[in-house]
Amino acid sequence: MSVAYIPVQWTRNKWFYDLALIALAVGYLLAFLVWGNASLDHGRPLDTQILRMRAFGSCAFFMLSAILCIGPLARLDRRWLPLLYNRRHFGVLTAAVALAHAGFVLDWYFAFSPVEPWVAALGSNTAWDRAVGMPFEAFGIFALLVLLILAATSHDFWLSFLTPPVWKALHMLIYPAYAAVVVHIAFGALQDQQNPVFAIAASLSAGVVAALHWAAATLPDDPLAKGQGWERVCTPADIREGFGRIARLSTGERVAVFRHQGALSAISNACAHQNGPLGEGRIIDGCVTCPWHGFQYRVSDGCSPPPFTEKVPTYALKIEDGAVWVRLPANPPGTPVTPVPAPEGQG
């Protein structure tokens, strides 16, 4: 039973989320490549390579802007929460698009340089004291490195390995990276634009990001928006003796509420072995038994019976107004919680 491997949980929602992201990105790139020259009204037609780098660069900027809008939107309106749950996938795709942009830039402007392309890119503009000639490339490289680091550490393994405080601090670099991208665009691509369309779109995007963060920061605290407080999950009558009921919480977590010996207890729905759905199992010998591989946990504390050492998070639970409520956030794995007696005649 003591197996620590935990796979990525690919679900139908994740597949749909990723396919929708890819479809939108590909659609934008194709539209830019087909109509970019005409709509932007350049003084002369752009070379295909330049058109590609601008397509991928602008796509990465708008994707990054959208990523930074998801957090405040979810705080302002909980209907945006489904976009928040898999936002890391969005970040990984954005890093890939930005990397493609950098590849086109190096391949076109610095492919025949007598020095290394990255060295040439950093040394092509050195005038820090004026707008024309300012080394905007350095800001783009910094942002790209941040995006690649965040993409590489997006998996939950790194969240656990680095610890949540360190991981969160690392991923807060997204904000200086976005500021660097804005500077990169302002002193780079916008210096060569004859048509204000992209300048207006870029300014609006940055303005929307700033406005949404300001609005979310000034919103009164909502305990449930922080994953704290009580949430209704079902009624006692929904749960049969010896079985559980699965509910999805506002944080995206799934809780399994079980009835055992006439009392209710709540634990995480994810088995510590391979994330099997505990709520689809039943209680055998006083323990919730995972339907996948038979791992067992006591409902009162989320611990496997000795000599096994697996643990799952538990939840405080109450019955109020004829409904079952669980409290967020979850307790640490293995935390004892006193079962709550269920109303007689139900279940």
Short mmCIF file of N, CA, C and O in Angstrom, two decimals, residues 59-172:
data_model
loop_
_atom_site.label_atom_id
_atom_site.label_comp_id
_atom_site.label_asym_id
_atom_site.label_seq_id
_atom_site.Cartn_x
_atom_site.Cartn_y
_atom_site.Cartn_z
N CYS A 59 0.53 36.99 -30.04
CA CYS A 59 -0.29 35.93 -29.47
C CYS A 59 0.13 35.65 -28.02
O CYS A 59 -0.71 35.53 -27.12
N ALA A 60 1.44 35.55 -27.78
CA ALA A 60 1.94 35.30 -26.43
C ALA A 60 1.56 36.43 -25.49
O ALA A 60 1.19 36.19 -24.32
N PHE A 61 1.61 37.68 -25.97
CA PHE A 61 1.26 38.81 -25.11
C PHE A 61 -0.22 38.78 -24.73
O PHE A 61 -0.56 38.95 -23.56
N PHE A 62 -1.09 38.53 -25.69
CA PHE A 62 -2.52 38.51 -25.39
C PHE A 62 -2.88 37.30 -24.51
O PHE A 62 -3.76 37.38 -23.66
N MET A 63 -2.18 36.18 -24.71
CA MET A 63 -2.41 35.02 -23.86
C MET A 63 -1.99 35.32 -22.42
O MET A 63 -2.69 34.97 -21.46
N LEU A 64 -0.83 35.96 -22.26
CA LEU A 64 -0.36 36.31 -20.92
C LEU A 64 -1.31 37.30 -20.26
O LEU A 64 -1.59 37.21 -19.05
N SER A 65 -1.83 38.23 -21.03
CA SER A 65 -2.81 39.18 -20.49
C SER A 65 -4.05 38.43 -20.01
O SER A 65 -4.60 38.73 -18.93
N ALA A 66 -4.51 37.47 -20.80
CA ALA A 66 -5.70 36.69 -20.42
C ALA A 66 -5.45 35.90 -19.14
O ALA A 66 -6.32 35.81 -18.26
N ILE A 67 -4.25 35.32 -19.01
CA ILE A 67 -3.91 34.56 -17.81
C ILE A 67 -4.01 35.44 -16.57
O ILE A 67 -4.58 35.04 -15.54
N LEU A 68 -3.48 36.66 -16.66
CA LEU A 68 -3.49 37.55 -15.51
C LEU A 68 -4.87 38.13 -15.23
O LEU A 68 -5.09 38.70 -14.16
N CYS A 69 -5.79 37.99 -16.16
CA CYS A 69 -7.17 38.43 -15.92
C CYS A 69 -7.99 37.37 -15.20
O CYS A 69 -8.99 37.69 -14.54
N ILE A 70 -7.61 36.10 -15.32
CA ILE A 70 -8.43 35.02 -14.78
C ILE A 70 -8.55 35.10 -13.27
O ILE A 70 -9.64 34.93 -12.71
N GLY A 71 -7.43 35.36 -12.57
CA GLY A 71 -7.45 35.41 -11.11
C GLY A 71 -8.42 36.45 -10.57
O GLY A 71 -9.33 36.11 -9.78
N PRO A 72 -8.27 37.72 -10.95
CA PRO A 72 -9.22 38.72 -10.44
C PRO A 72 -10.65 38.49 -10.91
O PRO A 72 -11.59 38.77 -10.17
N LEU A 73 -10.84 37.98 -12.12
CA LEU A 73 -12.20 37.69 -12.58
C LEU A 73 -12.86 36.62 -11.70
O LEU A 73 -14.05 36.73 -11.35
N ALA A 74 -12.09 35.60 -11.31
CA ALA A 74 -12.64 34.55 -10.45
C ALA A 74 -12.97 35.08 -9.07
O ALA A 74 -13.91 34.60 -8.42
N ARG A 75 -12.23 36.06 -8.60
CA ARG A 75 -12.54 36.67 -7.30
C ARG A 75 -13.78 37.56 -7.40
O ARG A 75 -14.59 37.60 -6.47
N LEU A 76 -13.93 38.24 -8.52
CA LEU A 76 -15.08 39.13 -8.70
C LEU A 76 -16.36 38.36 -9.01
O LEU A 76 -17.46 38.79 -8.63
N ASP A 77 -16.25 37.24 -9.69
CA ASP A 77 -17.42 36.46 -10.07
C ASP A 77 -17.02 34.99 -10.11
O ASP A 77 -16.18 34.58 -10.92
N ARG A 78 -17.62 34.16 -9.25
CA ARG A 78 -17.21 32.77 -9.10
C ARG A 78 -17.47 31.92 -10.34
O ARG A 78 -16.95 30.80 -10.45
N ARG A 79 -18.23 32.42 -11.29
CA ARG A 79 -18.47 31.65 -12.52
C ARG A 79 -17.20 31.52 -13.36
O ARG A 79 -17.15 30.69 -14.27
N TRP A 80 -16.19 32.34 -13.07
CA TRP A 80 -14.92 32.24 -13.79
C TRP A 80 -14.00 31.18 -13.18
O TRP A 80 -12.93 30.91 -13.74
N LEU A 81 -14.39 30.58 -12.06
CA LEU A 81 -13.51 29.63 -11.38
C LEU A 81 -13.07 28.44 -12.26
O LEU A 81 -11.93 28.00 -12.15
N PRO A 82 -13.92 27.89 -13.14
CA PRO A 82 -13.44 26.78 -13.97
C PRO A 82 -12.21 27.12 -14.80
O PRO A 82 -11.39 26.25 -15.09
N LEU A 83 -12.07 28.39 -15.19
CA LEU A 83 -10.87 28.78 -15.94
C LEU A 83 -9.65 28.86 -15.04
O LEU A 83 -8.52 28.71 -15.50
N LEU A 84 -9.89 29.09 -13.75
CA LEU A 84 -8.78 29.23 -12.81
C LEU A 84 -8.15 27.89 -12.48
O LEU A 84 -6.93 27.80 -12.29
N TYR A 85 -8.95 26.82 -12.43
CA TYR A 85 -8.46 25.54 -11.94
C TYR A 85 -7.31 24.99 -12.79
O TYR A 85 -6.40 24.34 -12.27
N ASN A 86 -7.36 25.21 -14.11
CA ASN A 86 -6.32 24.67 -14.99
C ASN A 86 -5.49 25.80 -15.64
O ASN A 86 -4.99 25.64 -16.75
N ARG A 87 -5.36 26.90 -14.92
CA ARG A 87 -4.64 28.04 -15.47
C ARG A 87 -3.17 27.71 -15.77
O ARG A 87 -2.55 28.31 -16.65
N ARG A 88 -2.60 26.76 -15.05
CA ARG A 88 -1.20 26.40 -15.30
C ARG A 88 -1.02 25.86 -16.72
O ARG A 88 0.02 26.08 -17.34
N HIS A 89 -2.04 25.14 -17.23
CA HIS A 89 -1.97 24.65 -18.61
C HIS A 89 -1.87 25.83 -19.58
O HIS A 89 -1.14 25.78 -20.57
N PHE A 90 -2.62 26.87 -19.28
CA PHE A 90 -2.60 28.09 -20.09
C PHE A 90 -1.19 28.67 -20.08
O PHE A 90 -0.67 29.10 -21.12
N GLY A 91 -0.55 28.68 -18.92
CA GLY A 91 0.80 29.24 -18.80
C GLY A 91 1.82 28.44 -19.59
O GLY A 91 2.73 29.02 -20.22
N VAL A 92 1.70 27.12 -19.57
CA VAL A 92 2.65 26.28 -20.31
C VAL A 92 2.52 26.54 -21.82
O VAL A 92 3.53 26.66 -22.53
N LEU A 93 1.28 26.64 -22.31
CA LEU A 93 1.08 26.92 -23.73
C LEU A 93 1.60 28.30 -24.09
O LEU A 93 2.21 28.49 -25.17
N THR A 94 1.41 29.28 -23.22
CA THR A 94 1.92 30.63 -23.47
C THR A 94 3.44 30.63 -23.56
O THR A 94 4.02 31.30 -24.43
N ALA A 95 4.10 29.89 -22.68
CA ALA A 95 5.56 29.80 -22.73
C ALA A 95 6.02 29.19 -24.05
O ALA A 95 7.03 29.63 -24.64
N ALA A 96 5.29 28.19 -24.54
CA ALA A 96 5.67 27.56 -25.81
C ALA A 96 5.52 28.54 -26.97
O ALA A 96 6.39 28.61 -27.87
N VAL A 97 4.44 29.32 -26.98
CA VAL A 97 4.24 30.31 -28.04
C VAL A 97 5.32 31.39 -27.97
O VAL A 97 5.86 31.82 -29.00
N ALA A 98 5.65 31.86 -26.76
CA ALA A 98 6.70 32.87 -26.60
C ALA A 98 8.05 32.34 -27.04
O ALA A 98 8.85 33.07 -27.66
N LEU A 99 8.33 31.08 -26.77
CA LEU A 99 9.59 30.47 -27.19
C LEU A 99 9.67 30.40 -28.72
O LEU A 99 10.74 30.63 -29.31
N ALA A 100 8.55 30.09 -29.36
CA ALA A 100 8.53 30.08 -30.83
C ALA A 100 8.80 31.47 -31.38
O ALA A 100 9.54 31.64 -32.37
N HIS A 101 8.24 32.50 -30.76
CA HIS A 101 8.51 33.89 -31.15
C HIS A 101 10.00 34.19 -31.07
O HIS A 101 10.60 34.75 -32.00
N ALA A 102 10.63 33.82 -29.96
CA ALA A 102 12.06 34.06 -29.79
C ALA A 102 12.87 33.31 -30.84
O ALA A 102 13.87 33.83 -31.37
N GLY A 103 12.43 32.09 -31.16
CA GLY A 103 13.14 31.32 -32.17
C GLY A 103 13.11 31.98 -33.54
O GLY A 103 14.13 32.04 -34.24
N PHE A 104 11.95 32.53 -33.93
CA PHE A 104 11.85 33.22 -35.22
C PHE A 104 12.72 34.49 -35.23
O PHE A 104 13.34 34.82 -36.24
N VAL A 105 12.77 35.20 -34.10
CA VAL A 105 13.58 36.42 -34.02
C VAL A 105 15.05 36.09 -34.21
O VAL A 105 15.76 36.72 -35.02
N LEU A 106 15.54 35.10 -33.47
CA LEU A 106 16.97 34.74 -33.56
C LEU A 106 17.31 34.21 -34.94
O LEU A 106 18.39 34.49 -35.48
N ASP A 107 16.39 33.43 -35.51
CA ASP A 107 16.67 32.82 -36.82
C ASP A 107 16.70 33.85 -37.94
O ASP A 107 17.39 33.66 -38.95
N TRP A 108 15.96 34.97 -37.77
CA TRP A 108 15.91 35.96 -38.83
C TRP A 108 16.95 37.07 -38.66
O TRP A 108 17.73 37.35 -39.57
N TYR A 109 17.00 37.66 -37.50
CA TYR A 109 17.85 38.83 -37.31
C TYR A 109 19.30 38.49 -36.98
O TYR A 109 20.20 39.29 -37.25
N PHE A 110 19.54 37.33 -36.36
CA PHE A 110 20.89 37.07 -35.86
C PHE A 110 21.47 35.75 -36.35
O PHE A 110 22.49 35.28 -35.84
N ALA A 111 20.84 35.13 -37.35
CA ALA A 111 21.31 33.83 -37.82
C ALA A 111 22.70 33.91 -38.43
O ALA A 111 23.48 32.96 -38.35
N PHE A 112 23.03 35.05 -39.05
CA PHE A 112 24.32 35.17 -39.72
C PHE A 112 25.30 36.08 -38.97
O PHE A 112 26.27 36.57 -39.52
N SER A 113 25.02 36.29 -37.69
CA SER A 113 25.91 37.11 -36.87
C SER A 113 27.22 36.35 -36.60
O SER A 113 27.20 35.12 -36.42
N PRO A 114 28.36 37.05 -36.57
CA PRO A 114 29.62 36.37 -36.27
C PRO A 114 29.74 35.92 -34.82
O PRO A 114 30.64 35.15 -34.49
N VAL A 115 28.83 36.38 -33.96
CA VAL A 115 28.82 35.94 -32.56
C VAL A 115 27.54 35.15 -32.31
O VAL A 115 26.66 35.07 -33.16
N GLU A 116 27.46 34.57 -31.11
CA GLU A 116 26.28 33.79 -30.76
C GLU A 116 25.01 34.66 -30.86
O GLU A 116 25.03 35.84 -30.49
N PRO A 117 23.89 34.09 -31.38
CA PRO A 117 22.67 34.89 -31.56
C PRO A 117 22.21 35.60 -30.29
O PRO A 117 21.79 36.76 -30.35
N TRP A 118 22.26 34.92 -29.13
CA TRP A 118 21.80 35.56 -27.89
C TRP A 118 22.70 36.74 -27.53
O TRP A 118 22.23 37.77 -27.06
N VAL A 119 24.00 36.59 -27.77
CA VAL A 119 24.95 37.68 -27.49
C VAL A 119 24.66 38.85 -28.42
O VAL A 119 24.66 40.02 -28.01
N ALA A 120 24.41 38.54 -29.69
CA ALA A 120 24.10 39.60 -30.66
C ALA A 120 22.81 40.31 -30.31
O ALA A 120 22.69 41.54 -30.43
N ALA A 121 21.80 39.55 -29.85
CA ALA A 121 20.53 40.16 -29.48
C ALA A 121 20.69 41.13 -28.32
O ALA A 121 20.11 42.22 -28.31
N LEU A 122 21.51 40.76 -27.34
CA LEU A 122 21.71 41.63 -26.18
C LEU A 122 22.62 42.82 -26.48
O LEU A 122 22.58 43.82 -25.77
N GLY A 123 23.41 42.71 -27.52
CA GLY A 123 24.35 43.79 -27.82
C GLY A 123 23.94 44.67 -28.98
O GLY A 123 24.65 45.61 -29.33
N SER A 124 22.77 44.40 -29.58
CA SER A 124 22.37 45.17 -30.76
C SER A 124 21.90 46.57 -30.41
O SER A 124 22.07 47.50 -31.19
N ASN A 125 21.28 46.74 -29.26
CA ASN A 125 20.82 48.05 -28.80
C ASN A 125 21.39 48.29 -27.41
O ASN A 125 21.22 47.45 -26.52
N THR A 126 22.02 49.43 -27.21
CA THR A 126 22.68 49.69 -25.92
C THR A 126 22.36 51.07 -25.36
O THR A 126 22.94 51.47 -24.35
N ALA A 127 21.45 51.79 -25.99
CA ALA A 127 21.15 53.16 -25.56
C ALA A 127 20.06 53.15 -24.49
O ALA A 127 18.87 53.25 -24.80
N TRP A 128 20.45 53.05 -23.22
CA TRP A 128 19.47 53.02 -22.13
C TRP A 128 18.85 54.39 -21.87
O TRP A 128 17.85 54.49 -21.18
N ASP A 129 19.47 55.45 -22.43
CA ASP A 129 19.03 56.80 -22.10
C ASP A 129 18.04 57.39 -23.10
O ASP A 129 17.67 58.55 -23.00
N ARG A 130 17.60 56.62 -24.09
CA ARG A 130 16.63 57.15 -25.05
C ARG A 130 15.74 56.04 -25.57
O ARG A 130 16.07 54.85 -25.49
N ALA A 131 14.56 56.43 -26.08
CA ALA A 131 13.57 55.45 -26.52
C ALA A 131 14.04 54.68 -27.74
O ALA A 131 13.91 53.46 -27.80
N VAL A 132 14.58 55.38 -28.74
CA VAL A 132 15.07 54.72 -29.94
C VAL A 132 16.45 54.14 -29.65
O VAL A 132 17.37 54.86 -29.29
N GLY A 133 16.57 52.84 -29.80
CA GLY A 133 17.83 52.18 -29.52
C GLY A 133 17.91 51.59 -28.12
O GLY A 133 18.92 51.00 -27.75
N MET A 134 16.85 51.74 -27.35
CA MET A 134 16.83 51.15 -26.01
C MET A 134 16.87 49.62 -26.14
O MET A 134 16.21 49.05 -27.01
N PRO A 135 17.63 48.94 -25.30
CA PRO A 135 17.76 47.48 -25.41
C PRO A 135 16.52 46.73 -24.95
O PRO A 135 16.51 46.06 -23.92
N PHE A 136 15.46 46.86 -25.74
CA PHE A 136 14.20 46.21 -25.37
C PHE A 136 14.32 44.70 -25.39
O PHE A 136 13.52 43.99 -24.77
N GLU A 137 15.31 44.16 -26.11
CA GLU A 137 15.48 42.72 -26.18
C GLU A 137 15.71 42.10 -24.80
O GLU A 137 15.24 41.01 -24.50
N ALA A 138 16.45 42.82 -23.94
CA ALA A 138 16.74 42.29 -22.60
C ALA A 138 15.46 42.05 -21.81
O ALA A 138 15.35 41.05 -21.07
N PHE A 139 14.47 42.93 -21.96
CA PHE A 139 13.21 42.76 -21.25
C PHE A 139 12.46 41.53 -21.77
O PHE A 139 11.85 40.79 -20.99
N GLY A 140 12.50 41.33 -23.08
CA GLY A 140 11.84 40.16 -23.65
C GLY A 140 12.50 38.87 -23.21
O GLY A 140 11.82 37.88 -22.91
N ILE A 141 13.84 38.87 -23.16
CA ILE A 141 14.56 37.66 -22.72
C ILE A 141 14.24 37.35 -21.26
O ILE A 141 14.02 36.19 -20.89
N PHE A 142 14.21 38.39 -20.43
CA PHE A 142 13.87 38.18 -19.02
C PHE A 142 12.47 37.56 -18.89
O PHE A 142 12.27 36.59 -18.15
N ALA A 143 11.50 38.11 -19.61
CA ALA A 143 10.13 37.59 -19.54
C ALA A 143 10.07 36.15 -20.03
O ALA A 143 9.37 35.30 -19.44
N LEU A 144 10.80 35.84 -21.10
CA LEU A 144 10.80 34.48 -21.64
C LEU A 144 11.38 33.50 -20.63
O LEU A 144 10.83 32.41 -20.41
N LEU A 145 12.48 33.88 -19.99
CA LEU A 145 13.09 32.99 -18.99
C LEU A 145 12.12 32.73 -17.84
O LEU A 145 12.02 31.60 -17.34
N VAL A 146 11.42 33.78 -17.40
CA VAL A 146 10.46 33.60 -16.32
C VAL A 146 9.35 32.64 -16.75
O VAL A 146 8.97 31.72 -16.00
N LEU A 147 8.81 32.83 -17.95
CA LEU A 147 7.73 31.96 -18.43
C LEU A 147 8.19 30.50 -18.51
O LEU A 147 7.44 29.58 -18.15
N LEU A 148 9.42 30.28 -18.95
CA LEU A 148 9.93 28.91 -19.06
C LEU A 148 10.13 28.29 -17.68
O LEU A 148 9.85 27.10 -17.47
N ILE A 149 10.61 29.08 -16.72
CA ILE A 149 10.79 28.57 -15.35
C ILE A 149 9.44 28.21 -14.74
O ILE A 149 9.27 27.16 -14.13
N LEU A 150 8.46 29.09 -14.93
CA LEU A 150 7.14 28.83 -14.36
C LEU A 150 6.48 27.62 -15.03
O LEU A 150 5.80 26.84 -14.36
N ALA A 151 6.68 27.48 -16.34
CA ALA A 151 6.13 26.31 -17.04
C ALA A 151 6.78 25.02 -16.54
O ALA A 151 6.10 24.01 -16.32
N ALA A 152 8.11 25.07 -16.34
CA ALA A 152 8.84 23.88 -15.90
C ALA A 152 8.48 23.47 -14.48
O ALA A 152 8.59 22.30 -14.11
N THR A 153 8.05 24.43 -13.65
CA THR A 153 7.71 24.12 -12.24
C THR A 153 6.20 24.13 -12.00
O THR A 153 5.77 24.25 -10.86
N SER A 154 5.40 24.00 -13.05
CA SER A 154 3.96 24.10 -12.89
C SER A 154 3.34 22.84 -12.30
O SER A 154 2.25 22.90 -11.73
N HIS A 155 4.01 21.70 -12.40
CA HIS A 155 3.44 20.46 -11.89
C HIS A 155 3.41 20.48 -10.36
O HIS A 155 4.24 21.10 -9.70
N ASP A 156 2.44 19.75 -9.80
CA ASP A 156 2.28 19.70 -8.35
C ASP A 156 3.50 19.11 -7.64
O ASP A 156 3.69 19.33 -6.44
N PHE A 157 4.31 18.35 -8.37
CA PHE A 157 5.54 17.83 -7.75
C PHE A 157 6.38 18.98 -7.22
O PHE A 157 6.93 18.92 -6.12
N TRP A 158 6.52 20.03 -8.02
CA TRP A 158 7.34 21.17 -7.61
C TRP A 158 6.68 21.97 -6.50
O TRP A 158 7.37 22.52 -5.63
N LEU A 159 5.36 22.00 -6.50
CA LEU A 159 4.65 22.65 -5.41
C LEU A 159 4.96 21.96 -4.09
O LEU A 159 5.19 22.60 -3.06
N SER A 160 5.01 20.63 -4.12
CA SER A 160 5.31 19.87 -2.91
C SER A 160 6.80 19.92 -2.57
O SER A 160 7.18 20.09 -1.41
N PHE A 161 7.65 19.81 -3.59
CA PHE A 161 9.10 19.76 -3.37
C PHE A 161 9.65 21.09 -2.88
O PHE A 161 10.47 21.15 -1.95
N LEU A 162 9.18 22.19 -3.47
CA LEU A 162 9.69 23.51 -3.11
C LEU A 162 9.01 24.07 -1.86
O LEU A 162 9.52 25.04 -1.27
N THR A 163 7.87 23.48 -1.48
CA THR A 163 6.95 23.95 -0.43
C THR A 163 6.09 25.08 -0.98
O THR A 163 6.55 25.89 -1.81
N PRO A 164 4.82 25.13 -0.58
CA PRO A 164 3.90 26.14 -1.11
C PRO A 164 4.39 27.58 -1.01
O PRO A 164 4.25 28.33 -1.98
N PRO A 165 4.98 28.04 0.12
CA PRO A 165 5.43 29.45 0.17
C PRO A 165 6.49 29.77 -0.88
O PRO A 165 6.44 30.82 -1.53
N VAL A 166 7.47 28.87 -1.05
CA VAL A 166 8.53 29.11 -2.04
C VAL A 166 7.96 29.05 -3.44
O VAL A 166 8.27 29.89 -4.30
N TRP A 167 7.12 28.05 -3.70
CA TRP A 167 6.52 27.91 -5.03
C TRP A 167 5.68 29.13 -5.38
O TRP A 167 5.76 29.65 -6.50
N LYS A 168 4.89 29.62 -4.42
CA LYS A 168 4.05 30.79 -4.67
C LYS A 168 4.91 32.02 -4.93
O LYS A 168 4.62 32.80 -5.86
N ALA A 169 5.97 32.20 -4.15
CA ALA A 169 6.85 33.35 -4.35
C ALA A 169 7.51 33.29 -5.73
O ALA A 169 7.64 34.31 -6.42
N LEU A 170 7.90 32.08 -6.14
CA LEU A 170 8.51 31.93 -7.47
C LEU A 170 7.53 32.30 -8.57
O LEU A 170 7.88 33.02 -9.51
N HIS A 171 6.29 31.86 -8.43
CA HIS A 171 5.30 32.11 -9.48
C HIS A 171 4.75 33.53 -9.46
O HIS A 171 4.09 33.94 -10.42
N MET A 172 5.05 34.29 -8.42
CA MET A 172 4.69 35.70 -8.43
C MET A 172 5.57 36.49 -9.41
O MET A 172 5.28 37.65 -9.72
#
